[in-house]
GROMACS .gro file of C-alpha atoms in nm:
model
  176
    1MET     CA    1   3.101   3.560  -1.331
    2LYS     CA    2   2.812   3.689  -1.186
    3LEU     CA    3   2.727   3.833  -0.855
    4ALA     CA    4   2.422   3.900  -0.617
    5ALA     CA    5   2.402   4.274  -0.470
    6VAL     CA    6   2.500   4.231  -0.122
    7PRO     CA    7   2.454   4.476   0.194
    8GLY     CA    8   2.791   4.686   0.268
    9VAL     CA    9   2.957   4.601  -0.080
   10THR     CA   10   2.935   4.931  -0.289
   11PRO     CA   11   3.138   4.867  -0.611
   12VAL     CA   12   3.358   5.153  -0.788
   13SER     CA   13   3.437   5.239  -1.148
   14LEU     CA   14   3.696   5.088  -1.371
   15VAL     CA   15   3.741   5.314  -1.625
   16SER     CA   16   4.079   5.443  -1.494
   17PRO     CA   17   4.274   5.422  -1.235
   18GLU     CA   18   4.233   5.773  -1.134
   19GLN     CA   19   3.869   5.696  -1.140
   20THR     CA   20   3.874   5.432  -0.930
   21ALA     CA   21   4.120   5.582  -0.662
   22GLU     CA   22   3.881   5.917  -0.638
   23GLU     CA   23   3.572   5.655  -0.589
   24LEU     CA   24   3.700   5.480  -0.295
   25ALA     CA   25   3.889   5.782  -0.132
   26ALA     CA   26   3.518   5.917  -0.103
   27LEU     CA   27   3.364   5.586  -0.002
   28MET     CA   28   3.559   5.550   0.313
   29VAL     CA   29   3.568   5.923   0.367
   30ARG     CA   30   3.235   5.867   0.417
   31ALA     CA   31   3.203   5.550   0.596
   32ARG     CA   32   3.516   5.692   0.842
   33GLY     CA   33   3.353   6.025   0.867
   34PRO     CA   34   3.452   6.406   0.743
   35GLU     CA   35   3.775   6.408   0.971
   36SER     CA   36   3.932   6.112   0.778
   37ALA     CA   37   3.962   6.306   0.422
   38HIS     CA   38   4.270   6.528   0.626
   39ASP     CA   39   4.428   6.119   0.626
   40PRO     CA   40   4.715   6.091   0.383
   41GLY     CA   41   4.709   5.703   0.440
   42LEU     CA   42   4.390   5.721   0.335
   43ARG     CA   43   4.460   5.829   0.012
   44GLN     CA   44   4.690   5.650  -0.038
   45SER     CA   45   4.558   5.325   0.014
   46ALA     CA   46   4.293   5.441  -0.227
   47VAL     CA   47   4.542   5.504  -0.533
   48GLU     CA   48   4.797   5.158  -0.430
   49ALA     CA   49   4.418   4.933  -0.448
   50ALA     CA   50   4.355   5.095  -0.793
   51GLU     CA   51   4.656   5.121  -0.907
   52LEU     CA   52   4.694   4.717  -0.836
   53ALA     CA   53   4.348   4.623  -0.960
   54HIS     CA   54   4.390   4.783  -1.305
   55ALA     CA   55   4.747   4.652  -1.346
   56ASN     CA   56   4.621   4.289  -1.279
   57GLY     CA   57   4.286   4.338  -1.484
   58ALA     CA   58   4.051   4.299  -1.178
   59GLY     CA   59   3.639   4.294  -1.244
   60LEU     CA   60   3.540   4.456  -0.946
   61VAL     CA   61   3.697   4.677  -0.623
   62ALA     CA   62   3.450   4.771  -0.410
   63VAL     CA   63   3.443   4.933  -0.055
   64VAL     CA   64   3.326   4.717   0.191
   65GLU     CA   65   3.158   4.875   0.530
   66HIS     CA   66   2.962   4.731   0.846
   67ALA     CA   67   2.808   4.956   1.127
   68ALA     CA   68   3.075   4.770   1.356
   69ALA     CA   69   3.359   4.846   1.132
   70ASP     CA   70   3.594   5.064   0.968
   71PRO     CA   71   3.590   5.029   0.555
   72ALA     CA   72   3.809   4.819   0.369
   73VAL     CA   73   3.911   4.751  -0.032
   74LEU     CA   74   3.790   4.450  -0.198
   75VAL     CA   75   3.941   4.367  -0.530
   76ALA     CA   76   3.818   4.062  -0.742
   77LEU     CA   77   3.968   3.900  -1.053
   78VAL     CA   78   3.859   3.599  -1.276
   79VAL     CA   79   4.185   3.337  -1.334
   80VAL     CA   80   4.162   3.122  -1.605
   81SER     CA   81   4.399   2.871  -1.638
   82ASP     CA   82   4.519   2.602  -1.883
   83VAL     CA   83   4.348   2.298  -1.798
   84PRO     CA   84   4.019   2.262  -1.652
   85HIS     CA   85   4.017   2.164  -1.247
   86GLY     CA   86   4.006   1.851  -1.141
   87VAL     CA   87   3.779   1.726  -0.851
   88GLY     CA   88   4.055   1.731  -0.619
   89ALA     CA   89   4.166   2.115  -0.702
   90ALA     CA   90   4.001   2.303  -0.399
   91ALA     CA   91   4.218   2.037  -0.185
   92GLU     CA   92   4.568   2.130  -0.375
   93LEU     CA   93   4.544   2.465  -0.350
   94ARG     CA   94   4.459   2.444   0.020
   95GLU     CA   95   4.745   2.188   0.086
   96TYR     CA   96   4.991   2.463  -0.164
   97LEU     CA   97   4.866   2.754   0.077
   98GLU     CA   98   4.926   2.585   0.411
   99ALA     CA   99   5.284   2.404   0.288
  100ALA     CA  100   5.388   2.773   0.154
  101ALA     CA  101   5.259   3.007   0.440
  102GLY     CA  102   5.444   3.235   0.564
  103PRO     CA  103   5.423   3.398   0.932
  104ASP     CA  104   5.153   3.650   0.790
  105ILE     CA  105   4.913   3.327   0.649
  106GLN     CA  106   4.663   3.295   0.972
  107ASP     CA  107   4.433   2.998   0.843
  108VAL     CA  108   4.380   2.849   0.557
  109THR     CA  109   3.996   2.666   0.549
  110GLU     CA  110   3.832   2.513   0.260
  111ALA     CA  111   3.457   2.583   0.238
  112ARG     CA  112   3.178   2.579  -0.033
  113THR     CA  113   2.941   2.802  -0.210
  114GLU     CA  114   2.551   2.806  -0.210
  115ARG     CA  115   2.593   2.698  -0.578
  116GLY     CA  116   2.845   2.421  -0.427
  117HIS     CA  117   3.123   2.524  -0.568
  118PRO     CA  118   3.516   2.474  -0.405
  119VAL     CA  119   3.566   2.774  -0.218
  120VAL     CA  120   3.973   2.822  -0.070
  121ILE     CA  121   3.983   3.086   0.214
  122ALA     CA  122   4.367   3.235   0.360
  123ASP     CA  123   4.326   3.449   0.597
  124ARG     CA  124   4.641   3.661   0.663
  125ILE     CA  125   4.756   3.946   0.911
  126PRO     CA  126   5.105   4.074   0.700
  127ALA     CA  127   5.379   4.100   0.909
  128GLY     CA  128   5.526   4.447   1.004
  129GLU     CA  129   5.216   4.618   0.911
  130PRO     CA  130   4.851   4.724   1.090
  131GLY     CA  131   4.584   4.569   0.920
  132CYS     CA  132   4.357   4.213   0.778
  133GLN     CA  133   4.394   4.047   0.491
  134LEU     CA  134   4.123   3.738   0.356
  135GLN     CA  135   4.155   3.585   0.000
  136ALA     CA  136   3.890   3.359  -0.053
  137ILE     CA  137   3.985   3.198  -0.400
  138VAL     CA  138   3.603   3.028  -0.592
  139ILE     CA  139   3.743   2.718  -0.765
  140GLU     CA  140   3.444   2.662  -1.106
  141PRO     CA  141   3.415   2.276  -1.094
  142GLU     CA  142   3.540   2.097  -1.344
  143GLY     CA  143   3.630   2.461  -1.571
  144ARG     CA  144   3.905   2.644  -1.592
  145ARG     CA  145   3.788   2.933  -1.381
  146MET     CA  146   3.846   3.117  -1.078
  147ALA     CA  147   3.770   3.401  -0.897
  148VAL     CA  148   3.962   3.520  -0.661
  149PHE     CA  149   3.851   3.789  -0.371
  150THR     CA  150   4.116   4.001  -0.165
  151LEU     CA  151   3.958   4.139   0.120
  152HIS     CA  152   4.195   4.448   0.277
  153SER     CA  153   4.121   4.660   0.634
  154THR     CA  154   4.432   4.855   0.691
  155THR     CA  155   4.323   4.880   1.047
  156GLY     CA  156   4.129   4.574   1.165
  157ARG     CA  157   3.884   4.698   1.306
  158GLY     CA  158   3.607   4.489   1.258
  159TRP     CA  159   3.697   4.208   1.114
  160LEU     CA  160   3.470   3.951   1.177
  161GLU     CA  161   3.197   4.137   1.045
  162LEU     CA  162   3.355   4.215   0.694
  163ALA     CA  163   3.486   3.829   0.616
  164THR     CA  164   3.156   3.771   0.693
  165THR     CA  165   2.970   4.071   0.442
  166LEU     CA  166   3.270   3.965   0.217
  167GLY     CA  167   3.142   3.580   0.293
  168ARG     CA  168   2.787   3.668   0.139
  169LEU     CA  169   2.902   3.785  -0.168
  170VAL     CA  170   3.175   3.497  -0.242
  171SER     CA  171   2.881   3.298  -0.165
  172SER     CA  172   2.693   3.416  -0.449
  173VAL     CA  173   2.964   3.356  -0.715
  174SER     CA  174   2.818   3.248  -1.061
  175PHE     CA  175   3.022   3.131  -1.332
  176ALA     CA  176   2.683   3.015  -1.545
   0.00000   0.00000   0.00000
């Protein structure tokens, strides 16, 4: 999978969970200001995101920033299926997510990237937790790969701006 460089999306190293957590925390402190270095939740969030990313074989971990938002963590990975996706794969995935939606999934939509790849987007507001989460799944037409992007904001401040930045990145996906 190839992605364009998008302003506001800063990737971090995937050398080790510790290095990933350290870089995530440093970027979030830079974005939120030096006083946030004393926030134990910030460091914990970075550690949890790094551990999950490494445990699931993520190919991208990044901080997404916008001037009108608190920073968010982005994790992306490529999933390969046993059989090629059919023409209706995006509609089937959207219908599955809608049917399985619990109270935390607010909306499930379907779109296309600038290259014509189908995308299924699930907007989540985790029950009992502050913040927001957006998942975008780009499907390789007639192929076996899906690129899964998960954007998580612990505060939700500036959520639309962060989601728009993610949209620019997702739109650039190329499976070539």
